[in-house]
């Protein structure tokens, strides 16, 4: 969300208070529980403050000079012996733009590989690919403020109250003060469902069938915007032919939703003057994630709900700078600003600026690192603030892979589950101790101000990368993050008008093509899409079932996600007393009917098993999940949901199917 906060510290350089800034255009003084209390982790006595080198299976403290020299030596040896593509690099959605820009430059200009990625691969890779295909820009089309201009809000696959509470508050406020209609589609009876005028509890993984069914009704009722379709889009006839197969009978059978509810939802959305669609991981984290996103784009273009205030697609981002990490080119197929690495003219521009030949072969996504390590094609990984040993699917296999690496170095603030496997660990600074820029879910580039001094012995992430690069023979010399930002703007058309100086008081939404441009509040104005020919592209999308469905041995569907009180791999929030006290351990939500059949009681420990492994977790009997569906959050290493999840990937976005895995449940 990019909430603006005022932070207070004491004489000991510890943060002691956080308050939302009322004047902020983003959060208007609101904060969620993590914004209010989450700062406490930076005060932790468990912070890393000395570089660590592993010898004989144990860490020892090292000097910065030794750790940098050793890392540079090992990376050079592996590059020379196996080639640059034997090395993979990971950027971080918790780090500012400037850190991620320097890391991807290090990958391409120093190492010589495009094997660079970030955790957006695990959340919104489907959005970047899908909206890129359909609209020409893989980002949210509108602003948070646009909520108040909408008369229909369709929330699908997004537990907004827990994952984006401040935006959920804006939606609730709009509901109170207007006659906005809200449609919620989610396999779990989430908090927003209770606010909804229509709640659709569809089967996990049936989103394409649901949206196709809605579009079938919209076409049949003559609610399409034909003039807009004819003037501003292409591919509609082919898409229409596919959509016509999904009559209400067919859509109802696949989704498990009453026909009249699908029809009512379609009419409500189709008749809207201004409609916004909000989605998150419930849409993207599937082997059909790109298909899901393309279906949403079809629905939006069919009804002309795009290119103006209050109408568009809000793909809500999951981490503080997941948008910015992608914008900066911490992806295997694009340079900063989503400029293709396979375009010779683009490559020539970056080669001239960086003074070195750079690779043209598309790199590997992080979701393929483990496979390549186990097949001995990848030998080393360099990571900045990522924790794949909790966040990747099938983490038993992930662990085997990282244990096999010839060399693994990581920049971290704590000794995370992944850092424990590293050969070198560099102590980094936390977000509250940095300057630079973050980009929020509405494409707003905002300036970070340092709230507290970083602990003695730590360095900024960009500094660490630059020192290793220099030790390897490629100079990257910056005095501060403002200099890095200026280099970004010189090479990235969508950031050309953005500098630290310009955003001191308020952020700017990209694209911002020059220093006089005010930024872009909403994309695709009047249907002027960002694709090369200026037209939006309809896609003919057939429903494909999830790759793993329940059977006799694994009769339940597991779906995973986040909970309000924790964040990502819990490295930070488990070190925040208030947050950890609210939810100190993981749980499995199970429908009362299913619990009764299994004779499982509330708070009873159960064993959950998939084809990839087993965990033990406490049961929580709840009417939130559908019958036959259980929910487990992925935050806790002690009962890690990603031991169970299916690593099968979307063929385009290479995102795993976190939302549907077949499991069985047994009493312990």
Coordinates of N, CA and C in Angstrom, one line a residue, residues 330-453:
X330 N 14.7 -6.7 -11.9 CA 15.1 -7.9 -11.1 C 14.2 -9.0 -11.6
X331 N 14.3 -9.3 -12.9 CA 13.5 -10.3 -13.6 C 14.4 -10.9 -14.7
X332 N 14.2 -12.1 -15.1 CA 15.1 -12.8 -16.0 C 14.9 -12.4 -17.5
X333 N 13.9 -11.7 -17.8 CA 13.6 -11.4 -19.2 C 13.5 -9.9 -19.6
X334 N 13.7 -9.0 -18.6 CA 13.6 -7.6 -18.9 C 14.6 -6.8 -18.2
X335 N 15.0 -5.7 -18.8 CA 15.8 -4.6 -18.1 C 14.9 -3.7 -17.4
X336 N 15.4 -2.8 -16.6 CA 14.6 -1.8 -15.9 C 13.5 -1.2 -16.8
X337 N 12.3 -1.0 -16.3 CA 11.2 -0.5 -17.1 C 10.6 -1.5 -18.0
X338 N 10.8 -2.8 -17.8 CA 10.2 -3.8 -18.6 C 10.7 -3.8 -20.1
X339 N 11.9 -3.3 -20.3 CA 12.5 -3.3 -21.6 C 13.2 -4.6 -21.9
X340 N 12.8 -5.2 -23.0 CA 13.1 -6.6 -23.3 C 14.6 -6.8 -23.5
X341 N 15.2 -7.8 -22.9 CA 16.6 -8.1 -23.0 C 16.9 -8.7 -24.4
X342 N 15.9 -9.1 -25.1 CA 16.2 -9.7 -26.4 C 16.1 -8.7 -27.5
X343 N 15.8 -7.4 -27.2 CA 15.7 -6.3 -28.2 C 17.2 -5.8 -28.3
X344 N 17.7 -5.9 -29.5 CA 19.1 -5.4 -29.7 C 19.3 -3.9 -29.4
X345 N 18.4 -3.1 -29.8 CA 18.5 -1.7 -29.5 C 18.5 -1.4 -28.0
X346 N 17.6 -2.1 -27.3 CA 17.6 -1.9 -25.8 C 18.9 -2.3 -25.2
X347 N 19.4 -3.5 -25.6 CA 20.6 -4.1 -25.1 C 21.8 -3.1 -25.4
X348 N 21.8 -2.5 -26.6 CA 22.9 -1.6 -27.0 C 22.9 -0.4 -26.1
X349 N 21.7 0.1 -25.7 CA 21.6 1.3 -24.8 C 22.2 1.0 -23.5
X350 N 21.9 -0.2 -22.9 CA 22.5 -0.5 -21.6 C 24.0 -0.9 -21.7
X351 N 24.4 -1.5 -22.7 CA 25.8 -1.8 -22.9 C 26.6 -0.5 -23.0
X352 N 26.1 0.5 -23.7 CA 26.8 1.8 -23.8 C 26.8 2.5 -22.4
X353 N 25.7 2.4 -21.6 CA 25.7 3.1 -20.3 C 26.6 2.3 -19.3
X354 N 26.6 1.0 -19.4 CA 27.4 0.2 -18.4 C 28.8 -0.1 -18.9
X355 N 29.1 0.1 -20.1 CA 30.5 0.0 -20.6 C 30.9 -1.5 -20.7
X356 N 30.0 -2.4 -21.0 CA 30.3 -3.8 -21.1 C 29.3 -4.5 -21.9
X357 N 29.6 -5.6 -22.5 CA 28.7 -6.5 -23.2 C 27.8 -7.2 -22.2
X358 N 26.5 -7.3 -22.5 CA 25.6 -7.9 -21.6 C 24.9 -9.1 -22.3
X359 N 24.4 -10.1 -21.5 CA 23.9 -11.3 -22.1 C 22.5 -11.0 -22.8
X360 N 22.2 -11.8 -23.8 CA 20.9 -11.6 -24.5 C 20.0 -12.8 -24.3
X361 N 20.5 -13.9 -23.7 CA 19.7 -15.1 -23.5 C 18.8 -14.9 -22.2
X362 N 17.5 -15.1 -22.4 CA 16.6 -15.0 -21.2 C 17.0 -15.9 -20.1
X363 N 17.0 -15.4 -18.9 CA 17.5 -16.1 -17.7 C 16.4 -17.0 -17.1
X364 N 16.8 -17.6 -16.0 CA 15.9 -18.6 -15.3 C 15.1 -17.9 -14.2
X365 N 13.8 -18.2 -14.0 CA 13.1 -17.7 -12.9 C 13.5 -18.4 -11.6
X366 N 13.3 -17.9 -10.5 CA 13.7 -18.5 -9.2 C 13.0 -19.8 -9.0
X367 N 11.8 -20.0 -9.6 CA 11.0 -21.3 -9.4 C 11.7 -22.4 -10.2
X368 N 12.7 -22.1 -11.0 CA 13.4 -23.2 -11.7 C 14.9 -23.3 -11.2
X369 N 15.2 -22.5 -10.2 CA 16.6 -22.6 -9.6 C 16.8 -24.0 -9.0
X370 N 15.9 -24.5 -8.2 CA 16.1 -25.8 -7.5 C 16.3 -26.9 -8.5
X371 N 15.5 -27.0 -9.6 CA 15.7 -28.0 -10.6 C 17.1 -28.0 -11.3
X372 N 17.5 -26.7 -11.6 CA 18.8 -26.6 -12.2 C 20.0 -26.9 -11.3
X373 N 19.8 -26.6 -10.0 CA 20.8 -26.9 -9.0 C 20.9 -28.4 -8.9
X374 N 19.8 -29.1 -8.8 CA 19.8 -30.6 -8.6 C 20.3 -31.3 -9.8
X375 N 20.2 -30.7 -11.0 CA 20.7 -31.3 -12.2 C 22.2 -30.8 -12.5
X376 N 22.7 -30.1 -11.5 CA 24.1 -29.6 -11.6 C 24.4 -28.6 -12.7
X377 N 23.3 -27.9 -13.1 CA 23.5 -26.8 -14.1 C 23.8 -25.5 -13.4
X378 N 23.2 -25.3 -12.2 CA 23.4 -24.1 -11.4 C 24.3 -24.4 -10.2
X379 N 25.4 -23.7 -10.0 CA 26.4 -24.0 -9.0 C 26.4 -23.0 -7.9
X380 N 25.9 -21.8 -8.1 CA 26.0 -20.8 -7.1 C 24.8 -19.9 -7.1
X381 N 24.5 -19.4 -5.9 CA 23.3 -18.4 -5.8 C 23.8 -17.2 -4.9
X382 N 23.4 -16.0 -5.4 CA 23.7 -14.8 -4.6 C 22.3 -14.2 -4.3
X383 N 22.0 -14.0 -3.0 CA 20.6 -13.5 -2.7 C 20.7 -12.3 -1.8
X384 N 19.7 -11.5 -2.0 CA 19.6 -10.2 -1.2 C 18.2 -10.2 -0.5
X385 N 18.2 -10.6 0.8 CA 16.9 -10.5 1.5 C 15.8 -11.4 1.1
X386 N 16.1 -12.6 0.6 CA 15.0 -13.5 0.2 C 15.1 -14.7 1.1
X387 N 14.0 -15.4 1.3 CA 14.0 -16.6 2.2 C 13.2 -17.8 1.5
X388 N 13.8 -18.3 0.4 CA 13.1 -19.3 -0.4 C 12.8 -20.6 0.4
X389 N 13.6 -20.8 1.5 CA 13.4 -22.1 2.3 C 12.1 -22.1 3.0
X390 N 11.3 -21.0 3.0 CA 10.0 -20.9 3.6 C 9.0 -20.6 2.5
X391 N 9.4 -19.7 1.5 CA 8.4 -19.2 0.6 C 8.2 -20.0 -0.7
X392 N 9.2 -20.8 -1.1 CA 9.0 -21.6 -2.3 C 8.1 -22.8 -2.1
X393 N 7.5 -23.3 -3.1 CA 6.7 -24.6 -3.0 C 7.6 -25.8 -2.8
X394 N 7.1 -26.8 -2.2 CA 7.8 -28.1 -2.0 C 9.2 -27.8 -1.4
X395 N 9.2 -27.2 -0.2 CA 10.5 -26.8 0.4 C 11.4 -27.9 0.8
X396 N 10.9 -29.1 0.9 CA 11.9 -30.2 1.1 C 12.8 -30.4 -0.1
X397 N 12.3 -30.3 -1.3 CA 13.1 -30.3 -2.5 C 14.0 -29.1 -2.6
X398 N 13.5 -27.9 -2.2 CA 14.2 -26.7 -2.2 C 15.4 -26.8 -1.3
X399 N 15.3 -27.3 -0.1 CA 16.4 -27.5 0.8 C 17.5 -28.4 0.2
X400 N 17.1 -29.5 -0.4 CA 18.1 -30.4 -1.0 C 18.9 -29.6 -2.0
X401 N 18.2 -28.8 -2.8 CA 18.9 -28.0 -3.8 C 19.9 -27.1 -3.2
X402 N 19.5 -26.3 -2.2 CA 20.4 -25.3 -1.7 C 21.6 -25.9 -0.9
X403 N 21.3 -27.1 -0.3 CA 22.4 -27.8 0.4 C 23.4 -28.3 -0.6
X404 N 23.0 -28.5 -1.9 CA 24.0 -29.0 -2.9 C 24.8 -27.9 -3.5
X405 N 24.5 -26.6 -3.4 CA 25.2 -25.5 -4.0 C 26.7 -25.6 -3.7
X406 N 27.5 -25.3 -4.7 CA 29.0 -25.1 -4.4 C 29.2 -23.9 -3.6
X407 N 28.4 -22.8 -3.9 CA 28.6 -21.6 -3.2 C 27.3 -20.8 -3.1
X408 N 27.0 -20.3 -1.9 CA 25.8 -19.6 -1.6 C 26.1 -18.4 -0.7
X409 N 25.8 -17.2 -1.2 CA 26.0 -16.0 -0.3 C 24.7 -15.2 -0.2
X410 N 24.5 -14.6 0.9 CA 23.2 -13.9 1.1 C 23.4 -12.7 1.9
X411 N 22.7 -11.6 1.6 CA 22.6 -10.4 2.4 C 21.4 -10.4 3.3
X412 N 21.5 -10.3 4.6 CA 20.3 -10.5 5.4 C 20.4 -9.6 6.7
X413 N 19.3 -9.5 7.4 CA 19.3 -8.7 8.6 C 19.2 -9.7 9.8
X414 N 18.7 -10.9 9.6 CA 18.6 -12.0 10.5 C 19.2 -13.3 9.9
X415 N 19.5 -14.2 10.8 CA 20.0 -15.5 10.2 C 18.7 -16.3 9.9
X416 N 18.2 -16.1 8.7 CA 16.9 -16.8 8.3 C 17.1 -18.2 8.1
X417 N 16.0 -18.9 7.8 CA 16.1 -20.4 7.5 C 17.0 -20.6 6.3
X418 N 16.9 -19.7 5.3 CA 17.8 -19.8 4.1 C 19.2 -19.4 4.4
X419 N 19.4 -18.3 5.2 CA 20.7 -17.9 5.5 C 21.5 -18.9 6.2
X420 N 20.9 -19.8 7.0 CA 21.6 -20.8 7.7 C 22.3 -21.8 6.8
X421 N 21.9 -21.9 5.5 CA 22.5 -22.8 4.6 C 23.6 -22.1 3.8
X422 N 23.8 -20.8 4.0 CA 24.8 -20.0 3.2 C 26.2 -20.3 3.6
X423 N 27.1 -20.0 2.7 CA 28.6 -20.1 2.9 C 29.1 -18.8 3.4
X424 N 28.4 -17.7 3.0 CA 28.7 -16.3 3.5 C 27.4 -15.6 3.7
X425 N 27.4 -14.9 4.9 CA 26.2 -14.1 5.2 C 26.7 -12.6 5.5
X426 N 26.1 -11.7 4.8 CA 26.5 -10.3 4.9 C 25.4 -9.6 5.7
X427 N 25.8 -8.9 6.8 CA 24.8 -8.1 7.6 C 24.3 -6.9 6.9
X428 N 23.0 -6.8 6.7 CA 22.5 -5.6 5.9 C 21.7 -4.7 6.8
X429 N 21.3 -3.6 6.2 CA 20.4 -2.7 7.0 C 19.0 -2.9 6.6
X430 N 18.1 -2.6 7.5 CA 16.6 -2.8 7.3 C 16.0 -1.6 6.7
X431 N 14.8 -1.8 6.2 CA 14.1 -0.7 5.4 C 14.0 0.6 6.2
X432 N 13.8 0.5 7.5 CA 13.6 1.7 8.3 C 15.0 2.5 8.5
X433 N 16.1 1.8 8.1 CA 17.4 2.4 8.2 C 18.0 2.9 6.9
X434 N 17.1 2.9 5.8 CA 17.6 3.2 4.5 C 16.9 4.4 3.9
X435 N 17.5 5.0 2.9 CA 16.8 5.9 2.0 C 16.7 5.2 0.7
X436 N 16.1 5.9 -0.3 CA 15.9 5.3 -1.6 C 14.4 5.4 -1.9
X437 N 13.9 4.6 -2.8 CA 12.5 4.6 -3.2 C 11.8 3.3 -3.2
X438 N 10.6 3.3 -2.7 CA 9.6 2.2 -2.8 C 8.5 2.5 -3.8
X439 N 8.0 1.5 -4.4 CA 6.8 1.8 -5.4 C 5.6 1.0 -4.8
X440 N 4.5 1.7 -4.6 CA 3.4 0.9 -4.0 C 2.5 0.3 -5.1
X441 N 1.4 -0.2 -4.7 CA 0.5 -1.0 -5.5 C -0.1 -0.2 -6.6
X442 N -0.2 1.2 -6.5 CA -0.7 2.0 -7.5 C 0.3 2.7 -8.4
X443 N 1.5 2.1 -8.4 CA 2.7 2.6 -9.2 C 3.2 3.9 -8.6
X444 N 3.0 4.2 -7.4 CA 3.5 5.5 -6.8 C 4.9 5.3 -6.3
X445 N 5.9 6.0 -6.9 CA 7.3 6.0 -6.4 C 7.4 7.0 -5.3
X446 N 7.8 6.5 -4.1 CA 7.8 7.3 -2.9 C 9.2 7.2 -2.3
X447 N 9.6 8.3 -1.6 CA 11.0 8.4 -1.1 C 11.0 7.9 0.4
X448 N 11.9 7.1 0.7 CA 12.2 6.6 2.0 C 13.1 7.6 2.7
X449 N 12.8 7.9 4.0 CA 13.7 8.7 4.8 C 14.2 7.8 5.9
X450 N 15.5 8.0 6.3 CA 16.1 7.1 7.3 C 15.4 7.5 8.7
X451 N 14.8 6.5 9.3 CA 14.2 6.7 10.6 C 15.1 6.5 11.8
X452 N 16.1 5.6 11.6 CA 17.1 5.3 12.6 C 18.4 4.9 12.0
X453 N 19.5 5.1 12.7 CA 20.8 4.7 12.2 C 20.9 3.2 12.1

